[in-house]
PDB file of C-alpha atoms in Angstrom:
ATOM      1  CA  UNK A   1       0.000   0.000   0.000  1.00  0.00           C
ATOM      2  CA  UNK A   2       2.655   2.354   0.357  1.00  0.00           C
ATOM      3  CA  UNK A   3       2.809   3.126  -3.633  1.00  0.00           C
ATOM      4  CA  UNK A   4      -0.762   3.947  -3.307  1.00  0.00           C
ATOM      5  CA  UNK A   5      -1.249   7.590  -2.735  1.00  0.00           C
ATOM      6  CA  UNK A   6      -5.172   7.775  -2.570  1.00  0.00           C
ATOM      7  CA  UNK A   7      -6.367   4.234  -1.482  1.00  0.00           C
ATOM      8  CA  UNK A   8      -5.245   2.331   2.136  1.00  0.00           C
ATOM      9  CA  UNK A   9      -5.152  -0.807   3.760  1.00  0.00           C
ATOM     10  CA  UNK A  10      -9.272   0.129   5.282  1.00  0.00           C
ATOM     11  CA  UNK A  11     -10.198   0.696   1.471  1.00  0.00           C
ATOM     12  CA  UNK A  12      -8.978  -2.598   0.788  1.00  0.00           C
ATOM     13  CA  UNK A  13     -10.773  -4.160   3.067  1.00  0.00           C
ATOM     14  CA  UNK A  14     -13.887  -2.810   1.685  1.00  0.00           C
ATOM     15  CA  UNK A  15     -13.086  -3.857  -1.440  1.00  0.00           C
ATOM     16  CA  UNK A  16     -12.286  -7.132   0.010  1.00  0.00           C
ATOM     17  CA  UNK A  17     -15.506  -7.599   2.006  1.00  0.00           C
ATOM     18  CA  UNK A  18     -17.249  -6.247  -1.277  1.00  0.00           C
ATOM     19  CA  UNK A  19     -15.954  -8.900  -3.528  1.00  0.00           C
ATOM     20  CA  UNK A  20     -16.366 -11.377  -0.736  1.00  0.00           C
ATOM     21  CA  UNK A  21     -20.327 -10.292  -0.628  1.00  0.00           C
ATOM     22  CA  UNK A  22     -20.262 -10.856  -4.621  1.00  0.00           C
ATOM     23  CA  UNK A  23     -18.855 -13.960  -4.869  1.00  0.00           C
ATOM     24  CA  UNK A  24     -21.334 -15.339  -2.439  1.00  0.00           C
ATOM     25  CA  UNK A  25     -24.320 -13.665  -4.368  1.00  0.00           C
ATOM     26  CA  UNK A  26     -22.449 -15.727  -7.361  1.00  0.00           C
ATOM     27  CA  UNK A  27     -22.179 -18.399  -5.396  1.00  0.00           C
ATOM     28  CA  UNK A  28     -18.720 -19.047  -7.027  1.00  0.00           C
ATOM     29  CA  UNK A  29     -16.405 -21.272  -6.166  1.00  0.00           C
ATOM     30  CA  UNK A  30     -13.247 -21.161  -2.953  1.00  0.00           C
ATOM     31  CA  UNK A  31     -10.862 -20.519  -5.342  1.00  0.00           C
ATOM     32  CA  UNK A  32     -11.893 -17.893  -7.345  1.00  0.00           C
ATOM     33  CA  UNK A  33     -12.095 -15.779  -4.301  1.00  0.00           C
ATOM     34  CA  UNK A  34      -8.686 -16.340  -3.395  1.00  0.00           C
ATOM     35  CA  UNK A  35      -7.555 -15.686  -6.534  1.00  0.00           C
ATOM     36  CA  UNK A  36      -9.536 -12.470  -6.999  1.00  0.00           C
ATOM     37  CA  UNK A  37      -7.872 -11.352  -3.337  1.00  0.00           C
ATOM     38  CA  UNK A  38      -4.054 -12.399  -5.125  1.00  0.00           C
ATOM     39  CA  UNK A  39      -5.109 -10.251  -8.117  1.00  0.00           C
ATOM     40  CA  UNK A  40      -6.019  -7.115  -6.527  1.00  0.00           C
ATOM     41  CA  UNK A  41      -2.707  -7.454  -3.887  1.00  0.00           C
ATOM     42  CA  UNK A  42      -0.691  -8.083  -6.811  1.00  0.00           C
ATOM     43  CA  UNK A  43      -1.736  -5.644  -8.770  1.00  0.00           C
ATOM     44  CA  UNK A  44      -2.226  -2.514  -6.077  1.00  0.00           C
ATOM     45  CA  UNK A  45       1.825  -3.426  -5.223  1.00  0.00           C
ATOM     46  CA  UNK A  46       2.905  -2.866  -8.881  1.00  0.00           C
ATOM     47  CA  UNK A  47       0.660  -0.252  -9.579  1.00  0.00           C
ATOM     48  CA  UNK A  48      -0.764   3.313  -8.488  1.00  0.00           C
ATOM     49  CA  UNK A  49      -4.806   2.905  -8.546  1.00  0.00           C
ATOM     50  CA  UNK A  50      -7.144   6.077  -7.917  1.00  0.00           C
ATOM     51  CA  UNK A  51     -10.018   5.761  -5.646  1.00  0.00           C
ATOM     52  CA  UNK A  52     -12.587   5.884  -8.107  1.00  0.00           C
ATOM     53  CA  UNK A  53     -10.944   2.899  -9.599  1.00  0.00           C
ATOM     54  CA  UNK A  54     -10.640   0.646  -7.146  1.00  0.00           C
ATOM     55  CA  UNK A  55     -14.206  -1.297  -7.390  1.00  0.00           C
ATOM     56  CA  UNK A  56     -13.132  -1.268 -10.968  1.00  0.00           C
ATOM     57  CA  UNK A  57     -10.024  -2.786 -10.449  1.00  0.00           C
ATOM     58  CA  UNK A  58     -11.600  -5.200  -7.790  1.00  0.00           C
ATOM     59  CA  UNK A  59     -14.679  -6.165 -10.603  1.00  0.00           C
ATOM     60  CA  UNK A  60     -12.163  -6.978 -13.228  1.00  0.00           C
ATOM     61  CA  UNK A  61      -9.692  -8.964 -10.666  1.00  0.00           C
ATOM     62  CA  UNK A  62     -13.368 -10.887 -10.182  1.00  0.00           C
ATOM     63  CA  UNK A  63     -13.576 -11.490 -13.588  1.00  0.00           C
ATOM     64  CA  UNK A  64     -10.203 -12.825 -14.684  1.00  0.00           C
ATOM     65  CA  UNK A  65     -10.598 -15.211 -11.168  1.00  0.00           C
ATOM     66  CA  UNK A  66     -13.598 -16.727 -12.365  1.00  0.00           C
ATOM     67  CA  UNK A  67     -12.652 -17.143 -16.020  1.00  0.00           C
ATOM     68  CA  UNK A  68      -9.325 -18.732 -14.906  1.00  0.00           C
ATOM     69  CA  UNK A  69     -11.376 -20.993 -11.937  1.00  0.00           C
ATOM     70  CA  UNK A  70     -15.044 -21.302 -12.805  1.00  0.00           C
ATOM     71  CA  UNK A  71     -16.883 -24.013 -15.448  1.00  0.00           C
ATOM     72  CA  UNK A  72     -19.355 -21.075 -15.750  1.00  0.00           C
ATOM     73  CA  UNK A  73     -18.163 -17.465 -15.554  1.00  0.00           C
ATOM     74  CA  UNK A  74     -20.467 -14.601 -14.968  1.00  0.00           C
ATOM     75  CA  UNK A  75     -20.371 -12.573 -17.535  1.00  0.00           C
ATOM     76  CA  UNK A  76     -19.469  -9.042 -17.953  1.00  0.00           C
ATOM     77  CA  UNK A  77     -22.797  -7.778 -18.211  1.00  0.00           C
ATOM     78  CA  UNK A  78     -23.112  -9.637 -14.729  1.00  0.00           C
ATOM     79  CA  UNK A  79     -20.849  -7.307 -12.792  1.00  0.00           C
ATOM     80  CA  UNK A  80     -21.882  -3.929 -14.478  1.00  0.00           C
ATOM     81  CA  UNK A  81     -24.983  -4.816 -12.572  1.00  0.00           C
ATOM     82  CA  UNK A  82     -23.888  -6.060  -9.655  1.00  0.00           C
ATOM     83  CA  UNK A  83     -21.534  -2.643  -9.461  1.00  0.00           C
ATOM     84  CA  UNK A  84     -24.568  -0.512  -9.783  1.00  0.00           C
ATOM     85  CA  UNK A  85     -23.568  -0.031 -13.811  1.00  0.00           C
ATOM     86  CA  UNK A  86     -20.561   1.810 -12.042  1.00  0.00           C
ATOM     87  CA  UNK A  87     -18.296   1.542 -14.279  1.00  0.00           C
ATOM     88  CA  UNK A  88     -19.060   0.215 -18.547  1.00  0.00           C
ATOM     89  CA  UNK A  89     -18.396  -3.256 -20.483  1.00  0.00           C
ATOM     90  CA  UNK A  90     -15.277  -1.108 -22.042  1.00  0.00           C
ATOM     91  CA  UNK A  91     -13.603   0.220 -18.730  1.00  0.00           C
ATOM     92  CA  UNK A  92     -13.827  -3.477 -17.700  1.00  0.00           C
ATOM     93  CA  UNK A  93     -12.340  -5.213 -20.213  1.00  0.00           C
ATOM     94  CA  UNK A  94      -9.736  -2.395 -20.728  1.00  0.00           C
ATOM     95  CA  UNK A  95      -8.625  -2.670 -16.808  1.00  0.00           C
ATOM     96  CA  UNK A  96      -9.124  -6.775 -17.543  1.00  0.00           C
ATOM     97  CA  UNK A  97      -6.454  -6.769 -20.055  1.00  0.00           C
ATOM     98  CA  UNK A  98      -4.224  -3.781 -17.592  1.00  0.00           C
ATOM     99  CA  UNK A  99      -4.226  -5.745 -14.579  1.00  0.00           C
ATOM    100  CA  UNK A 100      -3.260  -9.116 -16.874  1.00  0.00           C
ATOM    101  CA  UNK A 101      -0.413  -7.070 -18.915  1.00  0.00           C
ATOM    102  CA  UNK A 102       1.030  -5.668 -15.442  1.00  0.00           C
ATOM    103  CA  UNK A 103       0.640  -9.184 -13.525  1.00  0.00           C
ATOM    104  CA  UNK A 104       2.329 -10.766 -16.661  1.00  0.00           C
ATOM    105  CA  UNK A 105      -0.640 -12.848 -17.097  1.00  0.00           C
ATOM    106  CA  UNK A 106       0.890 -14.979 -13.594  1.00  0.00           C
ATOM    107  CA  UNK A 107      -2.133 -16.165 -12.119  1.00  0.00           C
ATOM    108  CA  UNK A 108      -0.746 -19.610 -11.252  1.00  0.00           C
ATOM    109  CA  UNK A 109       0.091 -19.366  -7.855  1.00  0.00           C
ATOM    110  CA  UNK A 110      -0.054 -20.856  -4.239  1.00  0.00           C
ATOM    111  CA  UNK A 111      -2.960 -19.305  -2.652  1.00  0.00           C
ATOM    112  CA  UNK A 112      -3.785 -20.372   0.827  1.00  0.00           C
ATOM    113  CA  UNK A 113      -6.920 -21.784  -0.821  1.00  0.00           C
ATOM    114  CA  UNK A 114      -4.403 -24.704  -2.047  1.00  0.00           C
ATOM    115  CA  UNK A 115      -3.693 -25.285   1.675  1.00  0.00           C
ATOM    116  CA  UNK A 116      -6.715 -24.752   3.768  1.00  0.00           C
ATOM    117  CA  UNK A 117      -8.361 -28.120   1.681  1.00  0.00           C
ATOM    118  CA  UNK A 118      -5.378 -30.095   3.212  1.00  0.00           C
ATOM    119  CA  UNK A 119      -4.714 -28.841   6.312  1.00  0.00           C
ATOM    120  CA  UNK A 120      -8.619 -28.422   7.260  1.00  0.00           C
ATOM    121  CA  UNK A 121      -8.369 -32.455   7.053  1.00  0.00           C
ATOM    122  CA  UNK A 122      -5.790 -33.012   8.787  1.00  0.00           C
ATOM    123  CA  UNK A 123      -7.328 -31.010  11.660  1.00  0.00           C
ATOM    124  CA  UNK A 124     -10.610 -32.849  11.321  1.00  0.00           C
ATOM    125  CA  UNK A 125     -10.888 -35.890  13.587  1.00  0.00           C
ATOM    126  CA  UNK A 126     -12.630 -39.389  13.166  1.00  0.00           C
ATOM    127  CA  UNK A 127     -15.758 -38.004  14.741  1.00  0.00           C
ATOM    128  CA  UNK A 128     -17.530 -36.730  10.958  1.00  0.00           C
ATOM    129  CA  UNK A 129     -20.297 -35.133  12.893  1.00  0.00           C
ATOM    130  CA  UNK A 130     -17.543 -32.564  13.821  1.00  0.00           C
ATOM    131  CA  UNK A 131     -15.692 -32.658  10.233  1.00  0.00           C
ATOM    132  CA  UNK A 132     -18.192 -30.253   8.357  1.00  0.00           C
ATOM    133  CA  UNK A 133     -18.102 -27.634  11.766  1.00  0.00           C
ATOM    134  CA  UNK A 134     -13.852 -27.751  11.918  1.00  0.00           C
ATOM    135  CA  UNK A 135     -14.100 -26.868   8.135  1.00  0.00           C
ATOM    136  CA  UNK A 136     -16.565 -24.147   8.293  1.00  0.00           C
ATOM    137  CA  UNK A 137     -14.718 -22.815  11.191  1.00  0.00           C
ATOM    138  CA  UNK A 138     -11.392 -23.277   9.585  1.00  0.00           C
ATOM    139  CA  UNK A 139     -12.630 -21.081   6.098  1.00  0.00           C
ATOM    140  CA  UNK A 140     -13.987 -18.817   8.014  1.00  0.00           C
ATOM    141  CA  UNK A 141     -10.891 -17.605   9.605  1.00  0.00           C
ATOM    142  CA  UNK A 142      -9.124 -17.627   6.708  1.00  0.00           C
ATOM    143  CA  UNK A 143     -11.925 -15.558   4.884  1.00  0.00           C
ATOM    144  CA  UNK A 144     -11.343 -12.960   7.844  1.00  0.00           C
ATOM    145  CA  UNK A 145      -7.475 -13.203   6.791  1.00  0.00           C
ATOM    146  CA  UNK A 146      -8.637 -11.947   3.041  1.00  0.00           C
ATOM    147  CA  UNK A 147      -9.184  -8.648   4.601  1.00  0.00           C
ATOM    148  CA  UNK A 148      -6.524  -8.120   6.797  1.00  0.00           C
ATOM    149  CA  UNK A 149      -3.962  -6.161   4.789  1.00  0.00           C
ATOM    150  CA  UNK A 150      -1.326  -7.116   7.436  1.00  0.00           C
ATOM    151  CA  UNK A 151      -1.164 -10.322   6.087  1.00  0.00           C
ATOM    152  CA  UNK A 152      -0.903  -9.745   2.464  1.00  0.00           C
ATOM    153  CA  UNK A 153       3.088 -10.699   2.811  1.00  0.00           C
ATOM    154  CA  UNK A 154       2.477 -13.570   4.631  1.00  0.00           C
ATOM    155  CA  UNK A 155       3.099 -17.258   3.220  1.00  0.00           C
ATOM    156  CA  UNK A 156      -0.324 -18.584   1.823  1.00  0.00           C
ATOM    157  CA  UNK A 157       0.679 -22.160   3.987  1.00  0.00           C
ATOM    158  CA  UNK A 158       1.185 -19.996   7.341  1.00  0.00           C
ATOM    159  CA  UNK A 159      -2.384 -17.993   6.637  1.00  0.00           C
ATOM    160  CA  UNK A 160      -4.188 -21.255   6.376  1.00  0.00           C
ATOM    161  CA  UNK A 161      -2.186 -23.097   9.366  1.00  0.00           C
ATOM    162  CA  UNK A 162      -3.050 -19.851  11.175  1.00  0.00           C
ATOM    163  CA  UNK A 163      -6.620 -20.489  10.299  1.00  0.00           C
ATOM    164  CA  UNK A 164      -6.287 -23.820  11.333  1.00  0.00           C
ATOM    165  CA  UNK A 165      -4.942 -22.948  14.672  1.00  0.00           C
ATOM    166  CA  UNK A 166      -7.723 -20.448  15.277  1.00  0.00           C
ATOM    167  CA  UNK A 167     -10.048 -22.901  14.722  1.00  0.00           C
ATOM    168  CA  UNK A 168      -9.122 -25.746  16.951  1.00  0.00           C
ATOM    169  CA  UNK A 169      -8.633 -23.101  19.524  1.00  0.00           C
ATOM    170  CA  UNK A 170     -12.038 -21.837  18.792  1.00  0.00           C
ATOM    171  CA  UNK A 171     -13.855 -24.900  19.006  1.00  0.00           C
ATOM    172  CA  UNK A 172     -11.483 -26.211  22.053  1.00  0.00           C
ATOM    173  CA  UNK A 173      -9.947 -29.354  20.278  1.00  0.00           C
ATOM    174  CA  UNK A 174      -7.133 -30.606  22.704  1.00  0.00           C
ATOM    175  CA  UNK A 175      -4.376 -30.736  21.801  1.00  0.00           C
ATOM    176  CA  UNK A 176      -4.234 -27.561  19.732  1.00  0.00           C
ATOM    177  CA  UNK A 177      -1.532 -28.688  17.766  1.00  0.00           C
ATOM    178  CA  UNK A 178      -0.750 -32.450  16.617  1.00  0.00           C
ATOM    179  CA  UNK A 179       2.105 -34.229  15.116  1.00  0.00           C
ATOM    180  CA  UNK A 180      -0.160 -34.837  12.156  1.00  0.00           C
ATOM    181  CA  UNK A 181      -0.742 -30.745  11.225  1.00  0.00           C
ATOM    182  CA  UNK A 182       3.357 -30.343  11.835  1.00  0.00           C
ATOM    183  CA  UNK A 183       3.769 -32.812   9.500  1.00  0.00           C
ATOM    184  CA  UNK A 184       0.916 -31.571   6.729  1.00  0.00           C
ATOM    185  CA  UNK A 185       1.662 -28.040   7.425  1.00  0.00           C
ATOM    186  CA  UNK A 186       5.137 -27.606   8.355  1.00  0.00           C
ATOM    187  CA  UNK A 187       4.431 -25.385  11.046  1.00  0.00           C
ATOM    188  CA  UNK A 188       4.986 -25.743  14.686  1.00  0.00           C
ATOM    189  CA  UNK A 189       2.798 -24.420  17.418  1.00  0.00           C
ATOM    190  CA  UNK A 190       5.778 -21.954  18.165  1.00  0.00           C
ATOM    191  CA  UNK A 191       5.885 -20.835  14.693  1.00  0.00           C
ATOM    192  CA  UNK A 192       1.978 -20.068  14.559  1.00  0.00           C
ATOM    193  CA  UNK A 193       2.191 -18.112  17.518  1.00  0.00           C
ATOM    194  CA  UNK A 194       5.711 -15.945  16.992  1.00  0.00           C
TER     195      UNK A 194
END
């Protein structure tokens, strides 16, 4: 954020909590959303956005996410509409193509998406009942890390250990920290909590 001059890290988080509102409305899929939330990081740290472009920039990270993740992609008719006709097909598809140009078209990448499917089952125990509540628990911290700027830098494995961690904790599973999610996540306890 510090290349930005008009937009900061609470701006972002709007933005996130925006896209995270649209992508439910969508009803899209996990990784789409984590993509869209490497896009816009990625592209606000190699390039100077003004306010009035940051839902803009935000819509189109959206788009290329679901083209690049989804069976069936909204289309761009979708999100004029669900941006209030904010912003036209043309601006879209012109900051579409900007944000791919500047990212180098790179969208392969470890997102802690990739991780939170693995780790979330090695933290789930034999009891099934209590599988589907350890995973809800487990993406929802790790949604609430989407819109913490703070940990933008951080490793995509250590956000979704972290969320891991937060979970157990949350739902009181003893211990908080196995041998098993060491060895799946390569994180110690110590190493969550430093």
């Amino acid at each position: 954020m510090d290349s930005q001059e008009e937009i900061n890290a609470k701006m972002r988080g709007i933005l996130i909590d925006w896209i995270l509102e649209v992508h439910q409305k969508f009803d899209l899929m996990p990784e789409s959303l984590y993509l869209t939330v490497y896009i816009i990081d990625m592209y606000l740290s190699l390039q100077s956005v003004l306010r009035r472009e940051l839902q803009l920039v935000g819509v189109s990270a959206l788009l290329i996410a679901c083209k690049y993740e989804e069976i069936w992609a909204p289309e761009v008719n979708d999100f004029i509409l669900i941006s209030d006709s904010a912003y036209t097909r043309e601006q879209i598809l012109k900051m579409e193509k900007a944000i791919l140009n500047r990212l180098e078209w790179n969208l392969t990448v470890p997102t802690p998406y990739v991780f939170l499917v693995r780790f979330a089952k090695a933290a789930s125990s034999s009891d099934h009942k209590n599988d589907k509540e350890m995973e809800n628990t487990v993406f929802f911290f790790a949604e609430l890390a989407l819109l913490q700027y703070g940990l933008v830098q951080s490793k995509p494995s250590m956000v979704a250990a972290a969320a891991v961690y937060a979970a157990r904790l949350t739902l009181k599973k003893t211990p908080l920290w196995t041998d098993t999610l060491k060895h799946h996540t390569g994180f110690t306890e110590a190493q969550l909590m430093g």
